[in-house]
Tab-separated table of C-alpha atoms in Angstrom:
chain	number	residue	atom	x	y	z
A	110	UNK	CA	-19.486	-25.512	12.954
A	111	UNK	CA	-16.580	-26.616	15.104
A	112	UNK	CA	-16.419	-26.080	18.817
A	113	UNK	CA	-13.833	-23.287	18.572
A	114	UNK	CA	-15.087	-21.581	15.374
A	115	UNK	CA	-16.561	-18.743	17.434
A	116	UNK	CA	-13.015	-17.585	18.241
A	117	UNK	CA	-11.965	-17.195	14.601
A	118	UNK	CA	-13.526	-13.748	14.261
A	119	UNK	CA	-14.884	-12.186	11.135
A	120	UNK	CA	-13.625	-13.180	7.718
A	121	UNK	CA	-11.649	-10.682	5.678
A	122	UNK	CA	-13.764	-8.337	3.562
A	123	UNK	CA	-14.026	-9.301	-0.116
A	124	UNK	CA	-11.245	-7.735	-2.162
A	125	UNK	CA	-12.399	-4.947	-4.473
A	126	UNK	CA	-10.237	-2.476	-6.410
A	127	UNK	CA	-10.852	0.221	-3.747
A	128	UNK	CA	-9.944	-2.189	-0.969
A	129	UNK	CA	-6.872	-3.327	-2.913
A	130	UNK	CA	-5.765	0.326	-3.112
A	131	UNK	CA	-6.180	1.073	0.597
A	132	UNK	CA	-4.733	-2.284	1.646
A	133	UNK	CA	-1.649	-1.828	-0.542
A	134	UNK	CA	-0.930	1.453	1.230
A	135	UNK	CA	-1.327	-0.223	4.625
A	136	UNK	CA	1.031	-3.048	3.653
A	137	UNK	CA	3.610	-0.468	2.550
A	138	UNK	CA	3.190	1.696	5.646
A	139	UNK	CA	3.755	-1.318	7.870
A	140	UNK	CA	6.862	-2.450	5.962
A	141	UNK	CA	9.101	-1.116	8.733
A	142	UNK	CA	7.125	-2.927	11.432
A	143	UNK	CA	4.968	-0.054	12.643
A	144	UNK	CA	2.498	2.453	11.312
A	145	UNK	CA	3.006	6.017	12.489
A	146	UNK	CA	0.024	8.255	13.265
A	147	UNK	CA	0.980	10.685	10.485
A	148	UNK	CA	1.002	7.780	8.029
A	149	UNK	CA	-2.600	6.986	8.977
A	150	UNK	CA	-3.462	10.648	8.389
A	151	UNK	CA	-1.860	10.496	4.952
A	152	UNK	CA	-3.708	7.272	4.172
A	153	UNK	CA	-7.055	8.774	5.190
A	154	UNK	CA	-6.323	11.738	2.921
A	155	UNK	CA	-5.322	9.559	-0.042
A	156	UNK	CA	-8.483	7.444	0.216
A	157	UNK	CA	-10.668	10.535	0.397
A	158	UNK	CA	-11.482	10.354	4.096
A	159	UNK	CA	-13.423	7.101	3.667
A	160	UNK	CA	-13.252	5.716	7.222
A	161	UNK	CA	-15.299	2.621	6.301
A	162	UNK	CA	-12.736	1.803	3.610
A	163	UNK	CA	-9.918	2.318	6.111
A	164	UNK	CA	-11.631	-0.004	8.604
A	165	UNK	CA	-12.089	-2.653	5.907
A	166	UNK	CA	-8.445	-2.301	4.847
A	167	UNK	CA	-7.272	-2.780	8.440
A	168	UNK	CA	-9.465	-5.889	8.765
A	169	UNK	CA	-8.264	-7.171	5.402
A	170	UNK	CA	-4.547	-6.712	6.105
A	171	UNK	CA	-4.903	-8.420	9.487
A	172	UNK	CA	-6.504	-11.484	7.891
A	173	UNK	CA	-4.735	-11.688	4.531
A	174	UNK	CA	-0.966	-12.036	4.263
A	175	UNK	CA	0.980	-9.862	1.882
A	176	UNK	CA	1.786	-12.911	-0.249
A	177	UNK	CA	-1.916	-13.752	-0.514
A	178	UNK	CA	-2.684	-10.136	-1.423
A	179	UNK	CA	0.009	-10.056	-4.118
A	180	UNK	CA	-1.483	-13.210	-5.633
A	181	UNK	CA	-5.095	-12.052	-5.387
A	182	UNK	CA	-5.007	-8.327	-6.171
A	183	UNK	CA	-3.608	-8.245	-9.721
A	184	UNK	CA	-6.612	-10.171	-11.027
A	185	UNK	CA	-8.972	-7.614	-9.458
A	186	UNK	CA	-7.293	-4.578	-10.994
A	187	UNK	CA	-7.091	-3.057	-14.450
A	188	UNK	CA	-3.851	-1.499	-15.697
A	189	UNK	CA	-4.810	2.054	-14.669
A	190	UNK	CA	-5.646	0.874	-11.131
A	191	UNK	CA	-2.339	-1.005	-10.844
A	192	UNK	CA	-0.416	2.070	-11.958
A	193	UNK	CA	-2.370	4.310	-9.561
A	194	UNK	CA	-1.541	1.984	-6.668
A	195	UNK	CA	2.137	1.841	-7.631
A	196	UNK	CA	2.414	5.629	-7.950
A	197	UNK	CA	0.745	6.159	-4.575
A	198	UNK	CA	2.953	3.506	-2.954
A	199	UNK	CA	6.063	5.136	-4.371
A	200	UNK	CA	4.915	8.580	-3.259
A	201	UNK	CA	4.229	7.235	0.218
A	202	UNK	CA	7.602	5.578	0.610
A	203	UNK	CA	9.488	8.624	-0.708
A	204	UNK	CA	7.463	11.189	1.265
A	205	UNK	CA	10.073	11.440	4.023
A	206	UNK	CA	12.906	11.888	1.525
A	207	UNK	CA	14.308	8.371	1.696
A	208	UNK	CA	13.225	4.799	1.134
A	209	UNK	CA	14.171	2.210	3.740
A	210	UNK	CA	15.572	-1.050	2.349
A	211	UNK	CA	12.480	-3.008	3.426
A	212	UNK	CA	10.248	-0.447	1.662
A	213	UNK	CA	12.341	-0.723	-1.503
A	214	UNK	CA	12.121	-4.509	-1.411
A	215	UNK	CA	8.374	-4.430	-0.844
A	216	UNK	CA	7.877	-1.972	-3.692
A	217	UNK	CA	9.823	-4.328	-5.951
A	218	UNK	CA	7.446	-7.114	-4.983
A	219	UNK	CA	4.456	-4.945	-5.920
A	220	UNK	CA	6.049	-4.105	-9.283
A	221	UNK	CA	6.642	-7.781	-9.975
A	222	UNK	CA	3.168	-8.907	-8.861
A	223	UNK	CA	1.525	-6.197	-10.965
A	224	UNK	CA	3.666	-7.089	-13.985
A	225	UNK	CA	5.317	-3.681	-14.276
A	226	UNK	CA	9.052	-3.694	-15.112
A	227	UNK	CA	11.243	-1.171	-13.275
A	228	UNK	CA	12.207	0.451	-16.571
A	229	UNK	CA	8.540	1.074	-17.369
A	230	UNK	CA	7.937	2.633	-13.948
A	231	UNK	CA	11.146	4.732	-13.975
A	232	UNK	CA	9.583	7.911	-15.473
A	233	UNK	CA	6.911	7.932	-12.740
A	234	UNK	CA	9.591	7.382	-10.105
A	235	UNK	CA	11.586	10.354	-11.383
A	236	UNK	CA	8.574	12.677	-11.164
A	237	UNK	CA	7.750	11.513	-7.627
A	238	UNK	CA	11.391	11.890	-6.559
A	239	UNK	CA	11.441	15.468	-7.877
A	240	UNK	CA	8.096	16.221	-6.188
A	241	UNK	CA	9.452	15.057	-2.837
A	242	UNK	CA	12.896	16.685	-3.139
A	243	UNK	CA	12.371	19.691	-0.918
A	244	UNK	CA	16.128	20.189	-0.655
A	245	UNK	CA	15.870	22.413	-3.723
A	246	UNK	CA	14.324	24.931	-1.297
A	247	UNK	CA	16.831	24.257	1.474
A	248	UNK	CA	14.284	22.154	3.367
A	249	UNK	CA	15.286	18.793	4.804
């Protein structure tokens, strides 16, 4: 143990599929540089109110860079889990009716890391876009 090891803090929690899911959402929510309170509420809802999972995801994303996550996570996930994460990420970034350029770029990185071509994801994107298009009711 080095003299200053006590200041390093706790290590990141071990990556599991559940933690990969919650962490992916946190990485996406912070793509614009800040996480809004309503985004945290949405995240808590999506992960089933599991506060311990949320705490672990916050710890994980503080310790593990996005690049490290994108290298590590695909090997922890099966195809259904990857698709579930991608669909939830897309839903999250389109929830306000638009996708900021940094969110679009980040989503592209997730697609690439998870080995899912845009053309393969396109049908899911269309459904999510329709789901979030409240303008059909005159709502902005």
